[in-house]
Amino acid sequence: MNYRYPEDTPIALEVDRLSLFYGKVQALKNISLAVPRNKVTAFIGPSGCGKSTLLRCFNRMNDTLPGVRVSGRITLDGDDITAEHYDVIQLRRRVGMVFQKSNPFPMSIYENIVYGLRVGGIKDRTFLNLACEESLRSVALWDDVKDRLHSSALGLSGGQMQRLCLARAIAVNPEIVLMDEPCSALDPIATAHVERLIHELKDRYTVLIVTHNMQQASRVADYTAFMFMGELVELNDTRQLFTNPNEKKTEDYITGRFG
């Protein structure tokens, strides 16, 4: 199903009749949607509905799993990123990801942030230092860690680790940031901090977030997509979806009749 965005809305990603199979099990069923640029789009739905699977399609993380088969197209700036010849390493530079469980590398805070830049061949210390500071400032972590950049990232609190992982993702200057339930392991204070960051980041990035928390989707997202059993049931303006959804199944879910 397709949602009609306001006229002249720039589109970051387009999904056309996407299906995905884990072996013989179909996890995504003929999904079509467009993702607007510099907006936050949230994916909600009950566990196992396919929202995280869909998110991982946008940087081809599903490629790492055995028995996965995909049909349909996903285009990023007109390029089909599902094509066999598409450079997956380049894709993951353009589409960063923050996972449900914070996963800092067992190295210093500084080396966590500049890791992707080093892999990309950047060696200039001045450039790396500036990128590190800018990324940490972007996630409101610089003041907390500027005096211990060369200490282990594993010594940070849970909320700080998650912000570090976000800083690491944006250090390579991606176009899109994927967030898979980024607040599920955080306390309410850390969650509020990450949500504020999401609002600020959309000025520079397109943000896609999977969340089990409908209140969170209503707070942070410009648009929300409801998924059920591998299908996209409804994509709508967030306020519209939560106050006057078009589909009965959406209404049943957000009012707690199932899920």
Short mmCIF file of C-alpha atoms in Angstrom, two decimals, residues 80-196:
data_model
loop_
_atom_site.label_atom_id
_atom_site.label_comp_id
_atom_site.label_asym_id
_atom_site.label_seq_id
_atom_site.Cartn_x
_atom_site.Cartn_y
_atom_site.Cartn_z
CA ASP A 80 18.49 -0.79 -6.67
CA ILE A 81 20.31 -1.74 -3.48
CA THR A 82 18.99 -5.32 -3.64
CA ALA A 83 20.88 -5.95 -6.88
CA GLU A 84 23.53 -8.64 -6.63
CA HIS A 85 26.28 -6.35 -7.94
CA TYR A 86 25.49 -3.48 -5.53
CA ASP A 87 28.44 -2.64 -3.24
CA VAL A 88 27.20 -3.65 0.23
CA ILE A 89 30.14 -1.99 2.01
CA GLN A 90 29.32 1.30 0.32
CA LEU A 91 25.64 0.80 1.19
CA ARG A 92 26.43 0.44 4.88
CA ARG A 93 28.38 3.69 4.77
CA ARG A 94 25.30 5.40 3.36
CA VAL A 95 22.87 3.63 5.69
CA GLY A 96 24.06 3.42 9.30
CA MET A 97 22.44 1.32 12.01
CA VAL A 98 21.97 1.38 15.77
CA PHE A 99 20.86 -1.88 17.35
CA GLN A 100 18.55 -2.77 20.22
CA LYS A 101 21.45 -3.75 22.46
CA SER A 102 24.29 -1.26 22.51
CA ASN A 103 27.37 -2.87 20.99
CA PRO A 104 30.46 -0.70 21.49
CA PHE A 105 33.66 -2.29 20.25
CA PRO A 106 36.12 -3.40 22.98
CA MET A 107 38.38 -0.43 22.33
CA SER A 108 38.61 3.21 23.36
CA ILE A 109 35.80 5.71 22.97
CA TYR A 110 37.88 7.54 20.35
CA GLU A 111 38.63 4.41 18.32
CA ASN A 112 34.95 3.40 18.38
CA ILE A 113 33.99 6.69 16.77
CA VAL A 114 36.70 6.80 14.09
CA TYR A 115 36.60 3.08 13.28
CA GLY A 116 34.43 3.45 10.17
CA LEU A 117 36.53 6.33 8.91
CA ARG A 118 39.73 4.34 9.33
CA VAL A 119 38.18 1.40 7.45
CA GLY A 120 37.31 3.87 4.70
CA GLY A 121 41.00 4.74 4.37
CA ILE A 122 41.08 8.05 6.25
CA LYS A 123 44.32 8.47 8.20
CA ASP A 124 44.58 12.23 8.74
CA ARG A 125 44.68 12.73 12.51
CA THR A 126 43.25 16.25 12.38
CA PHE A 127 40.28 15.06 10.34
CA LEU A 128 39.70 12.08 12.65
CA ASN A 129 39.88 14.27 15.75
CA LEU A 130 37.37 16.73 14.33
CA ALA A 131 35.01 13.96 13.21
CA CYS A 132 35.18 12.38 16.66
CA GLU A 133 34.33 15.63 18.43
CA GLU A 134 31.55 16.57 16.01
CA SER A 135 29.93 13.13 16.27
CA LEU A 136 30.07 13.10 20.06
CA ARG A 137 28.68 16.63 20.21
CA SER A 138 25.84 15.59 17.90
CA VAL A 139 24.70 13.00 20.44
CA ALA A 140 25.32 15.26 23.48
CA LEU A 141 28.13 13.03 24.75
CA TRP A 142 31.20 15.20 24.21
CA ASP A 143 31.14 16.97 27.59
CA ASP A 144 30.78 13.61 29.38
CA VAL A 145 33.72 11.90 27.69
CA LYS A 146 36.11 14.55 26.30
CA ASP A 147 38.60 13.93 29.13
CA ARG A 148 38.61 10.15 28.71
CA LEU A 149 38.48 9.59 24.97
CA HIS A 150 41.22 6.97 25.21
CA SER A 151 39.51 4.99 27.97
CA SER A 152 37.52 1.86 27.15
CA ALA A 153 34.04 2.44 25.77
CA LEU A 154 32.89 -0.51 27.86
CA GLY A 155 33.15 1.67 30.97
CA LEU A 156 30.25 3.89 29.88
CA SER A 157 26.72 3.62 31.27
CA GLY A 158 24.02 1.91 29.21
CA GLY A 159 22.57 5.18 27.96
CA GLN A 160 26.01 6.56 27.15
CA MET A 161 26.90 3.37 25.26
CA GLN A 162 23.80 3.70 23.11
CA ARG A 163 24.62 7.33 22.32
CA LEU A 164 28.19 6.28 21.52
CA CYS A 165 26.88 3.71 19.04
CA LEU A 166 24.74 6.41 17.46
CA ALA A 167 27.78 8.71 17.25
CA ARG A 168 29.75 5.88 15.63
CA ALA A 169 26.99 5.40 13.06
CA ILE A 170 26.87 9.08 12.06
CA ALA A 171 30.66 9.65 12.08
CA VAL A 172 30.88 8.35 8.50
CA ASN A 173 28.19 10.88 7.49
CA PRO A 174 25.48 8.48 6.28
CA GLU A 175 22.33 9.57 4.49
CA ILE A 176 20.05 7.31 6.52
CA VAL A 177 20.14 6.10 10.13
CA LEU A 178 18.32 2.89 11.08
CA MET A 179 17.40 2.36 14.74
CA ASP A 180 16.13 -1.05 15.86
CA GLU A 181 14.36 -0.58 19.22
CA PRO A 182 17.23 1.66 20.42
CA CYS A 183 15.62 2.45 23.78
CA SER A 184 14.31 -0.95 24.84
CA ALA A 185 17.21 -1.55 27.27
CA LEU A 186 17.35 2.02 28.59
CA ASP A 187 15.85 3.68 31.65
CA PRO A 188 13.29 6.50 31.18
CA ILE A 189 15.87 9.30 31.55
CA ALA A 190 18.22 7.79 28.95
CA THR A 191 15.22 7.06 26.70
CA ALA A 192 14.12 10.72 26.84
CA HIS A 193 17.66 11.77 25.92
CA VAL A 194 17.75 9.48 22.87
CA GLU A 195 14.31 10.66 21.78
CA ARG A 196 15.46 14.28 21.87
#
